[in-house]
mmCIF file of C-alpha atoms in Angstrom:
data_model
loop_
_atom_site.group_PDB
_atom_site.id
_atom_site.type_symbol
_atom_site.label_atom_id
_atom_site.label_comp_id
_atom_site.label_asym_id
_atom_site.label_seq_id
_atom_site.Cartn_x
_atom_site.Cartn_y
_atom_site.Cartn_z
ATOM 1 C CA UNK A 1364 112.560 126.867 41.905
ATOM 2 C CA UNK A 1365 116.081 126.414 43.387
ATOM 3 C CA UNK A 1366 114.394 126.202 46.916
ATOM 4 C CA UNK A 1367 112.218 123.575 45.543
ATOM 5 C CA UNK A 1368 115.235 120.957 44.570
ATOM 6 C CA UNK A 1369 117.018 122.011 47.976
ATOM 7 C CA UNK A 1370 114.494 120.790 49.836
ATOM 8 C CA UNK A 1371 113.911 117.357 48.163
ATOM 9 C CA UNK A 1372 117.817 116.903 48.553
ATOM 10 C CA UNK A 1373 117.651 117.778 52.063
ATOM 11 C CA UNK A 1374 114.959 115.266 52.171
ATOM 12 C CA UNK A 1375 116.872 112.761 49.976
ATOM 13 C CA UNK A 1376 120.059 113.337 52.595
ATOM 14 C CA UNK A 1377 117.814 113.005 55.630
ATOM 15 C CA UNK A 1378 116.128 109.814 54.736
ATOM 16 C CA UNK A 1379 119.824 107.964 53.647
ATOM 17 C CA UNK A 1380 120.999 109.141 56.462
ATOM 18 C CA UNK A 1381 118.454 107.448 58.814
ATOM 19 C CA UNK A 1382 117.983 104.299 56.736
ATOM 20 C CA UNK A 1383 122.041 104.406 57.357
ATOM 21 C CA UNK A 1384 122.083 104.885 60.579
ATOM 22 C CA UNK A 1385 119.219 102.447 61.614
ATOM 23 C CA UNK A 1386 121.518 99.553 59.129
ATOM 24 C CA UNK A 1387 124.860 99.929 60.907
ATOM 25 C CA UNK A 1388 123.504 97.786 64.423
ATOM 26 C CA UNK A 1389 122.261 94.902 62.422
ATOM 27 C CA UNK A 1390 125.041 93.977 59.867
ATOM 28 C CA UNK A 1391 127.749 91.411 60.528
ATOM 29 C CA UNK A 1392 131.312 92.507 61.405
ATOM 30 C CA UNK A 1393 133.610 92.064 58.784
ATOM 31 C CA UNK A 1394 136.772 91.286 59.696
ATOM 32 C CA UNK A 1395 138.513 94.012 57.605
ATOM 33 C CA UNK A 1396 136.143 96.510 60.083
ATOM 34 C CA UNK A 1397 138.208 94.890 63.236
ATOM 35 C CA UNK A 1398 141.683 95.093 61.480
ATOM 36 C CA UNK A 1399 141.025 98.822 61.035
ATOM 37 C CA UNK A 1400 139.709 100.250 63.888
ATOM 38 C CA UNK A 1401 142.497 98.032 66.148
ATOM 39 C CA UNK A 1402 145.223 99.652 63.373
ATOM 40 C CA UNK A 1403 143.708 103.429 64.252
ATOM 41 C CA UNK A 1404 143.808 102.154 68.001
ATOM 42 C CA UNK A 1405 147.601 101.204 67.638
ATOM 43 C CA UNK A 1406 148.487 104.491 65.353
ATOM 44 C CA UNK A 1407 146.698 106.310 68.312
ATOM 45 C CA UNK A 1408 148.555 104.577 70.863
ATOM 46 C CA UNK A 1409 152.156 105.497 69.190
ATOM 47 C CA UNK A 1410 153.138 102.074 67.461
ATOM 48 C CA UNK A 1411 154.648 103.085 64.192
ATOM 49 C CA UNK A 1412 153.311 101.783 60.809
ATOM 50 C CA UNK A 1413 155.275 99.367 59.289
ATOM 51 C CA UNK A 1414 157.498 98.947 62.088
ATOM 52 C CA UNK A 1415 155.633 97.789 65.293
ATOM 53 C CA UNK A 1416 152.657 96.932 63.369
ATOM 54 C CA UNK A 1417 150.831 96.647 59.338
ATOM 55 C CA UNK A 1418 148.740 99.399 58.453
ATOM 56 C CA UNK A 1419 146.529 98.990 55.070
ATOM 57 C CA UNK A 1420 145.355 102.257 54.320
ATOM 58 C CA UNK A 1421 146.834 105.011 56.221
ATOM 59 C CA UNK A 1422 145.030 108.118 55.323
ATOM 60 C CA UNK A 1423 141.714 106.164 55.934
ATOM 61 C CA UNK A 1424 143.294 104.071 59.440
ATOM 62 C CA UNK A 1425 144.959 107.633 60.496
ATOM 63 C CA UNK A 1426 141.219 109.800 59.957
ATOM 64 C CA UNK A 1427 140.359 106.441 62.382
ATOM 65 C CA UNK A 1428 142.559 107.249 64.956
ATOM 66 C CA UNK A 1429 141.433 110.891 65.609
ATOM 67 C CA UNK A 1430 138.098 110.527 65.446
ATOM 68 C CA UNK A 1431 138.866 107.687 67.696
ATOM 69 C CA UNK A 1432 141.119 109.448 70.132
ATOM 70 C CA UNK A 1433 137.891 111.926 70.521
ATOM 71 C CA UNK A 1434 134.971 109.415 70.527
ATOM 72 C CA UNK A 1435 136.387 105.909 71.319
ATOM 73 C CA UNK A 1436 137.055 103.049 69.005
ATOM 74 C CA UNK A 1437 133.728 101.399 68.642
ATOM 75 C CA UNK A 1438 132.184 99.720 65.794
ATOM 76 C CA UNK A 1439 129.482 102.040 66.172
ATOM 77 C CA UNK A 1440 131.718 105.306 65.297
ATOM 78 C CA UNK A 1441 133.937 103.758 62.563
ATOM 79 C CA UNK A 1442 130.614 102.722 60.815
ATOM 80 C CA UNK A 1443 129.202 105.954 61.756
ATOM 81 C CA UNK A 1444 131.952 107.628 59.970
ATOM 82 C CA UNK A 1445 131.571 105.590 57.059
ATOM 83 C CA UNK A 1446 127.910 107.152 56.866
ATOM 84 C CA UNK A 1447 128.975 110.517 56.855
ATOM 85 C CA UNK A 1448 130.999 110.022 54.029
ATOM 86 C CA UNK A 1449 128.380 108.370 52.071
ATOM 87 C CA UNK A 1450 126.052 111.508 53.165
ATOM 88 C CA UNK A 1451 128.731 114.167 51.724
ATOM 89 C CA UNK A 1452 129.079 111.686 48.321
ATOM 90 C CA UNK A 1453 125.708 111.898 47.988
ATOM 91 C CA UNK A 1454 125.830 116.091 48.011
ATOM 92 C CA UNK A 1455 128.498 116.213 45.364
ATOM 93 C CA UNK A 1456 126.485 113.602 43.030
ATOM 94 C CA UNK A 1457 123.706 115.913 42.954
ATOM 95 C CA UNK A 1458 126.238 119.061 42.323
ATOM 96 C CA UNK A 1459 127.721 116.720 39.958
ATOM 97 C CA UNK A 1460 124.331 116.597 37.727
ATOM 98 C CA UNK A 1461 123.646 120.121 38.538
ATOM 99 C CA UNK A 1462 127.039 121.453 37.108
ATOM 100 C CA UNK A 1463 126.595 119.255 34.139
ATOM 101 C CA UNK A 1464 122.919 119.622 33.271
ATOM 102 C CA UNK A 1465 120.166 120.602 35.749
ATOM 103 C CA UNK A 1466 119.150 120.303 39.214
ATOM 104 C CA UNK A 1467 116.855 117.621 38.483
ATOM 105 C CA UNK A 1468 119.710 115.465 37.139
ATOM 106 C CA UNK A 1469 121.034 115.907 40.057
ATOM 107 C CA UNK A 1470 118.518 114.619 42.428
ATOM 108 C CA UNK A 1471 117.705 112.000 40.013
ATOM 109 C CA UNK A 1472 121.200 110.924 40.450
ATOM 110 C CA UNK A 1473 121.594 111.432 43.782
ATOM 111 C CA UNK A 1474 118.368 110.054 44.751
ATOM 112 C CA UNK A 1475 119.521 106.924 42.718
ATOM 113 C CA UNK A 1476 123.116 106.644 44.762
ATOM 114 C CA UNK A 1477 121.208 107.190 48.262
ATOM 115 C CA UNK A 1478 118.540 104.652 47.529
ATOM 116 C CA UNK A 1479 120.413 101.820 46.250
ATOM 117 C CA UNK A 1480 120.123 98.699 48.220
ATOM 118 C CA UNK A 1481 123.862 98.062 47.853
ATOM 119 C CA UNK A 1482 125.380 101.405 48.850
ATOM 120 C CA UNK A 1483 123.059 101.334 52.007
ATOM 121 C CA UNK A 1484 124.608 98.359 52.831
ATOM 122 C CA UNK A 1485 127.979 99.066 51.941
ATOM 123 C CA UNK A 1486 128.089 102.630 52.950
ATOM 124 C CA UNK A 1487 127.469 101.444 56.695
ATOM 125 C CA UNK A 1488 130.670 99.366 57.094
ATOM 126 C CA UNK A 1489 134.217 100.197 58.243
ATOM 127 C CA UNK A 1490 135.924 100.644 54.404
ATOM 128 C CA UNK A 1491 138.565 102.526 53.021
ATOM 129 C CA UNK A 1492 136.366 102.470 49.747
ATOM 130 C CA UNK A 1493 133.854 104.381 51.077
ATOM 131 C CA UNK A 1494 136.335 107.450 51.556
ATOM 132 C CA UNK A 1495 138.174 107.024 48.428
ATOM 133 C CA UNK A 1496 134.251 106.866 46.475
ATOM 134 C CA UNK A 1497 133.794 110.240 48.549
ATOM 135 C CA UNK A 1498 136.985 111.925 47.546
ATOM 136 C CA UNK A 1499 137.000 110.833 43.874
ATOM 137 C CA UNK A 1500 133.447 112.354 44.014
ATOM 138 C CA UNK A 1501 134.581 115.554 45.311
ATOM 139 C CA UNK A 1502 137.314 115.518 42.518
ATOM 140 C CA UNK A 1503 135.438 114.679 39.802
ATOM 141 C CA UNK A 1504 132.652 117.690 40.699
ATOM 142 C CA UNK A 1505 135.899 120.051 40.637
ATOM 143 C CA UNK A 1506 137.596 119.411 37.754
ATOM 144 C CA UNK A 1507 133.953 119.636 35.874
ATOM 145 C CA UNK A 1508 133.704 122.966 37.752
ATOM 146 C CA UNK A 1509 137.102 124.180 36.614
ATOM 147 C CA UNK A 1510 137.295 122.865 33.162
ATOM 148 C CA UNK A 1511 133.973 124.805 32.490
#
């Protein structure tokens, strides 16, 4: 039975993914995408935030620089990154439901997160939000797990 709900997340994970992946060539750039991937450049560069330039977010611009310093600062990664994120919110939502129900909550729930039109969209662009919707994720599914 177990196998059975792995498998349609897997599924679930692999088709966001894709539809994720196929959205991030054919939205507009924001301009909040530019300011942070030219931030991670600078940070990567050695210009100090808040001195030689101003950083927003710096966990989120400073994540930007090293994945930068190893892949380049495109549009394409910082978007890409955004979609992993998403991908790894969208495993603890389903752990989420699982720890608090049944595994069928949690694909519901996932399946519902993955699939919505606006998270696609959203999920795809260079945002701090999209890390700190991850993290609180993670958080939340560990402080169920450890108040149980």
């Amino acid at each position: 039975m177990e196998k059975k709900y792995i498998a349609l997340l897997i599924a679930i994970l692999a088709l966001s993914f894709i539809l994720r992946v196929i959205i991030i060539n054919y939205e507009w750039i924001d301009v909040d995408e530019g300011n942070y991937l030219y931030d991670a450049k600078l940070l990567s560069e050695g210009a100090r935030p808040f001195e030689d330039f101003y950083m927003k977010e710096v966990f989120y611009t400073s994540l930007l620089a090293g994945f930068g310093k190893i892949f380049g600062f495109t549009l394409f990664l910082g978007r890409f990154l955004s979609v992993l994120f998403s991908v790894i919110t969208i495993i603890f939502i389903y752990k989420i439901g699982n720890e608090l129900d049944n595994p069928r909550i949690g694909l519901a729930a996932a399946g519902i997160y993955a699939f919505m039109p606006f998270t696609i969209f959203w999920n795809s662009l260079v945002r701090e939000s999209v890390l700190g919707i991850m993290l609180t994720t993670i958080a939340v599914y560990f402080i169920i797990r450890f108040a149980r």
